[in-house]
Amino acid sequence: MEIILGKRAGFCGGVINSVTKSNDLLNEYHNLYCLGEIVHNKVVVNHLEEKGMKFINSLDEVEDGSKVVIRAHGVPKEIYEEATKRKIELFDLTCPKVLLIHQEAEELVNNGYYVVVVGKKDHPEIIGTISYCNKDSIIIEDVSEVDSTIEYISNNHKDKVAVLSQTTYSVSKFLEIEKSFKEKLHGVDLKILNTICNATELRQQETDEMSKNVDAMIIIGGKNSSNTKKLYEVADKNTKTYIIETVEDLTDDIFQYNKVGVMAGASTPKESIDEVLDFLNKI
């Protein structure tokens, strides 16, 4: 079996920053909390838990004055306000690119724009972004929601509209949404901001190219990882594709293929990738 590993497989810059600084903080503080999963990968989360990090779902779970890490995906604006009132010390490890989108969204609303945020409605990054838009915004997940959004914009006489995206959204799907808005929405000041992370875009492009030249693809990443799922969708259009979280999820039918491509999501640690490669090479 020939195995090809994607050049961009594994941690992106934002995840490296969050995980590295989390480990540094654990070396300094014994009682450290993280609001939500630091990244969407159970291997990473389990490792940090073993070192002493406690993962919580709400600030209600900690006492005033506690030390709390903010995950890579970011949190809603209200979290910062609550932490200040309760003298909770925050260590903000939000991906810098996500923080820029929060700033952009807030500026757009302050300048009179109705903001359309493209992404998964229940994803933590999107929940954080929308909190900076007040009520002058909407979340859409795909192109099928463009028509109803335009109808609302027209009926409510919105004359300035901005469209931006989740950092890990599908590039091809965003371009489809962009085209639809440009073709159907007229008479308004329309801004389209492709805020998909460059690392995400390049990873999707590499996955697309690789999957066209192999017999099968293996995508490694967390089951709740948005960027991993997008890689699977890209590859699955071109060839038989397996999505796994760890090497234990691989099934024996992978060995029927002569040429296999391996790509990993942005929150997938090197150890998970190496375990898969070692397993394939040994067999």
Coordinates of C-alpha atoms in Angstrom, one line a residue:
M1 CA 0.0 0.0 0.0
E2 CA 1.3 3.5 -0.9
I3 CA 0.4 6.1 1.7
I4 CA 0.4 9.8 1.0
L5 CA 0.2 12.2 3.9
G6 CA -1.1 15.7 3.4
K7 CA 1.5 18.5 3.9
R8 CA -1.0 20.5 5.9
A9 CA -2.4 17.6 8.1
G10 CA -2.7 18.4 11.8
F11 CA -2.6 21.5 14.0
C12 CA -3.1 24.9 12.5
G13 CA -1.4 28.0 14.0
G14 CA -4.4 28.9 16.2
V15 CA -4.6 25.4 17.7
I16 CA -0.9 25.3 18.3
N17 CA -1.2 28.6 20.2
S18 CA -4.1 27.4 22.3
V19 CA -2.7 24.0 23.2
T20 CA 0.8 25.2 23.9
K21 CA -0.3 28.0 26.1
S22 CA -2.8 25.7 27.9
N23 CA 0.1 23.4 28.8
D24 CA 2.2 26.4 30.0
L25 CA -0.7 27.6 32.2
L26 CA -1.1 24.1 33.7
N27 CA 2.6 24.2 34.7
E28 CA 1.9 27.4 36.5
Y29 CA -1.5 27.0 38.0
H30 CA -3.0 24.0 39.8
N31 CA -6.6 25.0 39.7
L32 CA -7.4 25.9 36.1
Y33 CA -10.7 25.7 34.2
C34 CA -11.5 25.8 30.5
L35 CA -14.9 27.1 29.3
G36 CA -15.9 24.4 26.7
E37 CA -13.4 22.1 24.9
I38 CA -10.1 23.9 24.2
V39 CA -10.4 22.4 20.7
H40 CA -12.7 19.8 19.2
N41 CA -10.6 16.8 19.7
K42 CA -10.9 14.3 22.6
V43 CA -7.3 13.2 22.5
V44 CA -6.2 16.8 23.2
V45 CA -8.9 17.3 25.8
N46 CA -8.1 14.1 27.6
H47 CA -4.4 15.0 27.7
L48 CA -5.1 18.4 29.3
E49 CA -7.6 16.8 31.8
E50 CA -4.8 14.3 32.8
K51 CA -2.6 17.3 33.5
G52 CA -5.3 18.9 35.7
M53 CA -7.4 21.2 33.5
K54 CA -11.1 21.1 34.4
F55 CA -13.5 21.6 31.6
I56 CA -16.8 23.4 32.3
N57 CA -19.8 24.4 30.3
S58 CA -20.7 27.6 32.2
L59 CA -19.1 30.2 34.5
D60 CA -21.8 29.2 36.9
E61 CA -19.7 26.1 37.7
V62 CA -16.8 28.2 39.1
E63 CA -16.3 30.4 42.1
D64 CA -15.7 34.1 41.9
G65 CA -12.0 34.9 41.4
S66 CA -11.3 31.6 39.5
K67 CA -8.9 31.2 36.7
V68 CA -10.6 30.3 33.4
V69 CA -9.2 29.6 29.9
I70 CA -11.2 30.7 26.9
R71 CA -11.1 28.0 24.1
A72 CA -9.8 28.4 20.6
H73 CA -13.3 28.9 19.2
G74 CA -14.0 31.9 21.4
V75 CA -17.0 32.7 23.5
P76 CA -19.9 35.2 23.4
K77 CA -19.2 38.8 24.4
E78 CA -21.3 38.4 27.6
I79 CA -18.7 36.0 29.1
Y80 CA -16.1 38.7 29.3
E81 CA -18.6 41.0 31.0
E82 CA -19.6 38.4 33.5
A83 CA -16.0 37.5 34.2
T84 CA -15.2 41.2 34.9
K85 CA -18.1 41.5 37.4
R86 CA -17.1 38.3 39.2
K87 CA -13.3 39.0 39.2
I88 CA -12.7 35.8 37.2
E89 CA -9.3 35.9 35.6
L90 CA -9.6 35.0 31.9
F91 CA -6.8 33.6 29.8
D92 CA -8.0 34.3 26.3
L93 CA -6.7 31.6 23.9
T94 CA -9.3 32.4 21.2
C95 CA -7.8 32.0 17.7
P96 CA -6.6 35.5 16.6
K97 CA -8.5 35.1 13.4
V98 CA -11.7 34.5 15.2
L99 CA -11.1 37.5 17.4
L100 CA -10.7 39.6 14.2
I101 CA -14.0 38.4 12.9
H102 CA -15.7 39.4 16.2
Q103 CA -14.2 42.9 15.8
E104 CA -15.3 43.0 12.2
A105 CA -18.9 42.0 13.0
E106 CA -19.2 44.6 15.8
E107 CA -17.8 47.3 13.5
L108 CA -20.2 46.4 10.7
V109 CA -23.3 46.6 13.0
N110 CA -22.1 49.9 14.5
N111 CA -21.9 51.2 10.9
G112 CA -25.4 50.2 10.1
Y113 CA -25.0 46.9 8.4
Y114 CA -27.3 43.9 8.7
V115 CA -24.9 41.0 9.2
V116 CA -25.4 37.6 7.6
V117 CA -23.1 35.0 9.3
V118 CA -22.6 31.9 7.3
G119 CA -21.9 28.7 9.4
K120 CA -23.2 26.1 11.7
K121 CA -25.8 27.6 14.0
D122 CA -24.8 25.7 17.1
H123 CA -21.0 26.0 16.6
P124 CA -19.3 27.9 19.4
E125 CA -17.4 30.2 17.0
I126 CA -20.7 31.3 15.4
I127 CA -22.4 31.7 18.8
G128 CA -19.5 34.0 19.8
T129 CA -19.6 36.0 16.5
I130 CA -23.3 36.6 16.6
S131 CA -23.1 38.0 20.1
Y132 CA -21.2 41.0 18.7
C133 CA -24.0 41.7 16.2
N134 CA -26.8 42.6 18.7
K135 CA -30.1 41.6 17.0
D136 CA -29.2 43.0 13.6
S137 CA -28.0 39.7 12.2
I138 CA -28.9 36.2 11.1
I139 CA -27.1 32.9 10.8
I140 CA -27.5 30.8 7.7
E141 CA -26.0 27.3 7.1
D142 CA -26.2 26.9 3.4
V143 CA -27.4 28.4 0.1
S144 CA -31.0 27.1 0.5
E145 CA -31.5 29.9 3.1
V146 CA -30.5 32.8 0.9
D147 CA -33.9 33.4 -0.6
S148 CA -35.7 33.6 2.7
T149 CA -32.9 35.9 4.1
I150 CA -33.2 38.2 1.1
E151 CA -37.0 38.3 1.6
Y152 CA -36.5 39.4 5.2
I153 CA -33.9 42.0 4.2
S154 CA -36.3 43.5 1.6
N155 CA -39.4 43.4 3.8
N156 CA -37.5 45.1 6.7
H157 CA -35.9 47.7 4.4
K158 CA -32.3 46.9 5.2
D159 CA -30.1 49.0 2.9
K160 CA -26.7 47.8 4.1
V161 CA -25.9 44.1 4.2
A162 CA -22.7 42.3 5.0
V163 CA -22.0 38.6 4.7
L164 CA -19.2 36.9 6.6
S165 CA -18.3 33.3 7.3
Q166 CA -17.2 30.8 10.0
T167 CA -13.5 30.3 9.7
T168 CA -13.8 26.6 9.0
Y169 CA -16.7 26.8 6.5
S170 CA -16.6 25.0 3.1
V171 CA -14.9 27.3 0.6
S172 CA -17.0 26.0 -2.3
K173 CA -20.3 26.4 -0.4
F174 CA -19.4 29.9 0.6
L175 CA -18.7 30.8 -3.0
E176 CA -22.1 29.4 -3.9
I177 CA -23.7 31.6 -1.3
E178 CA -21.7 34.7 -2.4
K179 CA -22.9 34.1 -6.0
S180 CA -26.5 33.7 -4.9
F181 CA -26.5 37.0 -2.9
K182 CA -24.9 38.9 -5.7
E183 CA -27.3 37.6 -8.3
K184 CA -30.5 38.1 -6.2
L185 CA -30.0 40.9 -3.8
H186 CA -30.2 44.3 -5.5
G187 CA -30.6 47.9 -4.4
V188 CA -28.5 47.6 -1.2
D189 CA -24.9 48.3 -0.1
L190 CA -23.6 44.7 -0.1
K191 CA -20.3 43.6 1.4
I192 CA -19.1 40.0 1.0
L193 CA -16.3 39.2 3.4
N194 CA -14.7 35.8 2.9
T195 CA -13.5 35.2 6.5
I196 CA -12.7 31.5 6.0
C197 CA -9.2 30.9 7.5
N198 CA -6.5 30.7 5.0
A199 CA -5.2 27.5 6.6
T200 CA -8.7 26.0 6.2
E201 CA -8.9 27.0 2.5
L202 CA -5.5 25.6 1.7
R203 CA -6.2 22.4 3.6
Q204 CA -9.5 21.9 1.7
Q205 CA -7.7 22.6 -1.7
E206 CA -5.0 20.0 -0.9
T207 CA -7.6 17.4 0.2
D208 CA -9.5 18.0 -3.0
E209 CA -6.4 17.5 -5.2
M210 CA -5.1 14.5 -3.2
S211 CA -8.5 12.7 -3.2
K212 CA -8.6 12.8 -7.0
N213 CA -5.3 10.9 -7.2
V214 CA -5.8 8.1 -4.7
D215 CA -8.0 5.0 -4.3
A216 CA -9.2 6.1 -0.9
M217 CA -8.8 8.8 1.7
I218 CA -8.6 8.7 5.5
I219 CA -9.6 11.9 7.3
I220 CA -8.4 12.1 11.0
G221 CA -10.2 14.4 13.4
G222 CA -12.6 14.9 16.2
K223 CA -16.2 13.7 15.7
N224 CA -17.5 17.2 16.5
S225 CA -14.8 19.1 14.6
S226 CA -16.3 21.3 11.9
N227 CA -13.2 21.6 9.8
T228 CA -12.6 17.8 9.9
K229 CA -16.2 17.2 8.6
K230 CA -15.6 19.7 5.8
L231 CA -12.4 17.8 4.7
Y232 CA -14.5 14.6 4.6
E233 CA -17.1 16.3 2.4
V234 CA -14.4 17.5 0.0
A235 CA -12.7 14.2 -0.3
D236 CA -15.9 12.1 -0.4
K237 CA -16.9 13.8 -3.6
N238 CA -13.9 12.3 -5.4
T239 CA -13.2 8.9 -3.8
K240 CA -14.0 6.4 -1.0
T241 CA -13.4 8.3 2.2
Y242 CA -13.1 7.2 5.8
I243 CA -13.4 9.7 8.7
I244 CA -11.9 8.5 12.0
E245 CA -11.0 10.0 15.3
T246 CA -8.3 7.6 16.3
V247 CA -6.6 4.5 14.8
E248 CA -9.1 2.3 16.6
D249 CA -11.8 3.5 14.3
L250 CA -10.1 2.1 11.1
T251 CA -11.8 -0.9 9.6
D252 CA -10.0 -3.7 7.8
D253 CA -11.5 -2.9 4.4
I254 CA -9.0 0.0 4.1
F255 CA -6.4 -2.7 3.1
Q256 CA -8.1 -3.4 -0.2
Y257 CA -6.7 -0.1 -1.6
N258 CA -3.3 0.3 -3.2
K259 CA -3.0 4.1 -2.8
V260 CA -4.4 5.8 0.2
G261 CA -4.3 9.5 1.1
V262 CA -4.2 10.7 4.7
M263 CA -5.4 14.2 5.8
A264 CA -6.1 15.5 9.3
G265 CA -8.2 18.3 10.7
A266 CA -6.7 21.5 12.2
S267 CA -7.3 20.2 15.8
T268 CA -5.8 16.7 15.3
P269 CA -2.6 16.1 17.3
K270 CA 0.5 14.6 15.7
E271 CA 0.3 11.6 17.9
S272 CA -3.1 10.6 16.3
I273 CA -1.7 11.0 12.8
D274 CA 1.5 9.0 13.6
E275 CA -0.6 6.2 15.1
V276 CA -2.6 5.8 11.9
L277 CA 0.6 6.0 9.7
D278 CA 2.4 3.4 11.9
F279 CA -0.6 1.1 11.8
L280 CA -0.9 1.3 8.0
N281 CA 2.9 0.8 7.5
K282 CA 3.1 -2.2 9.7
I283 CA 0.3 -4.0 7.9

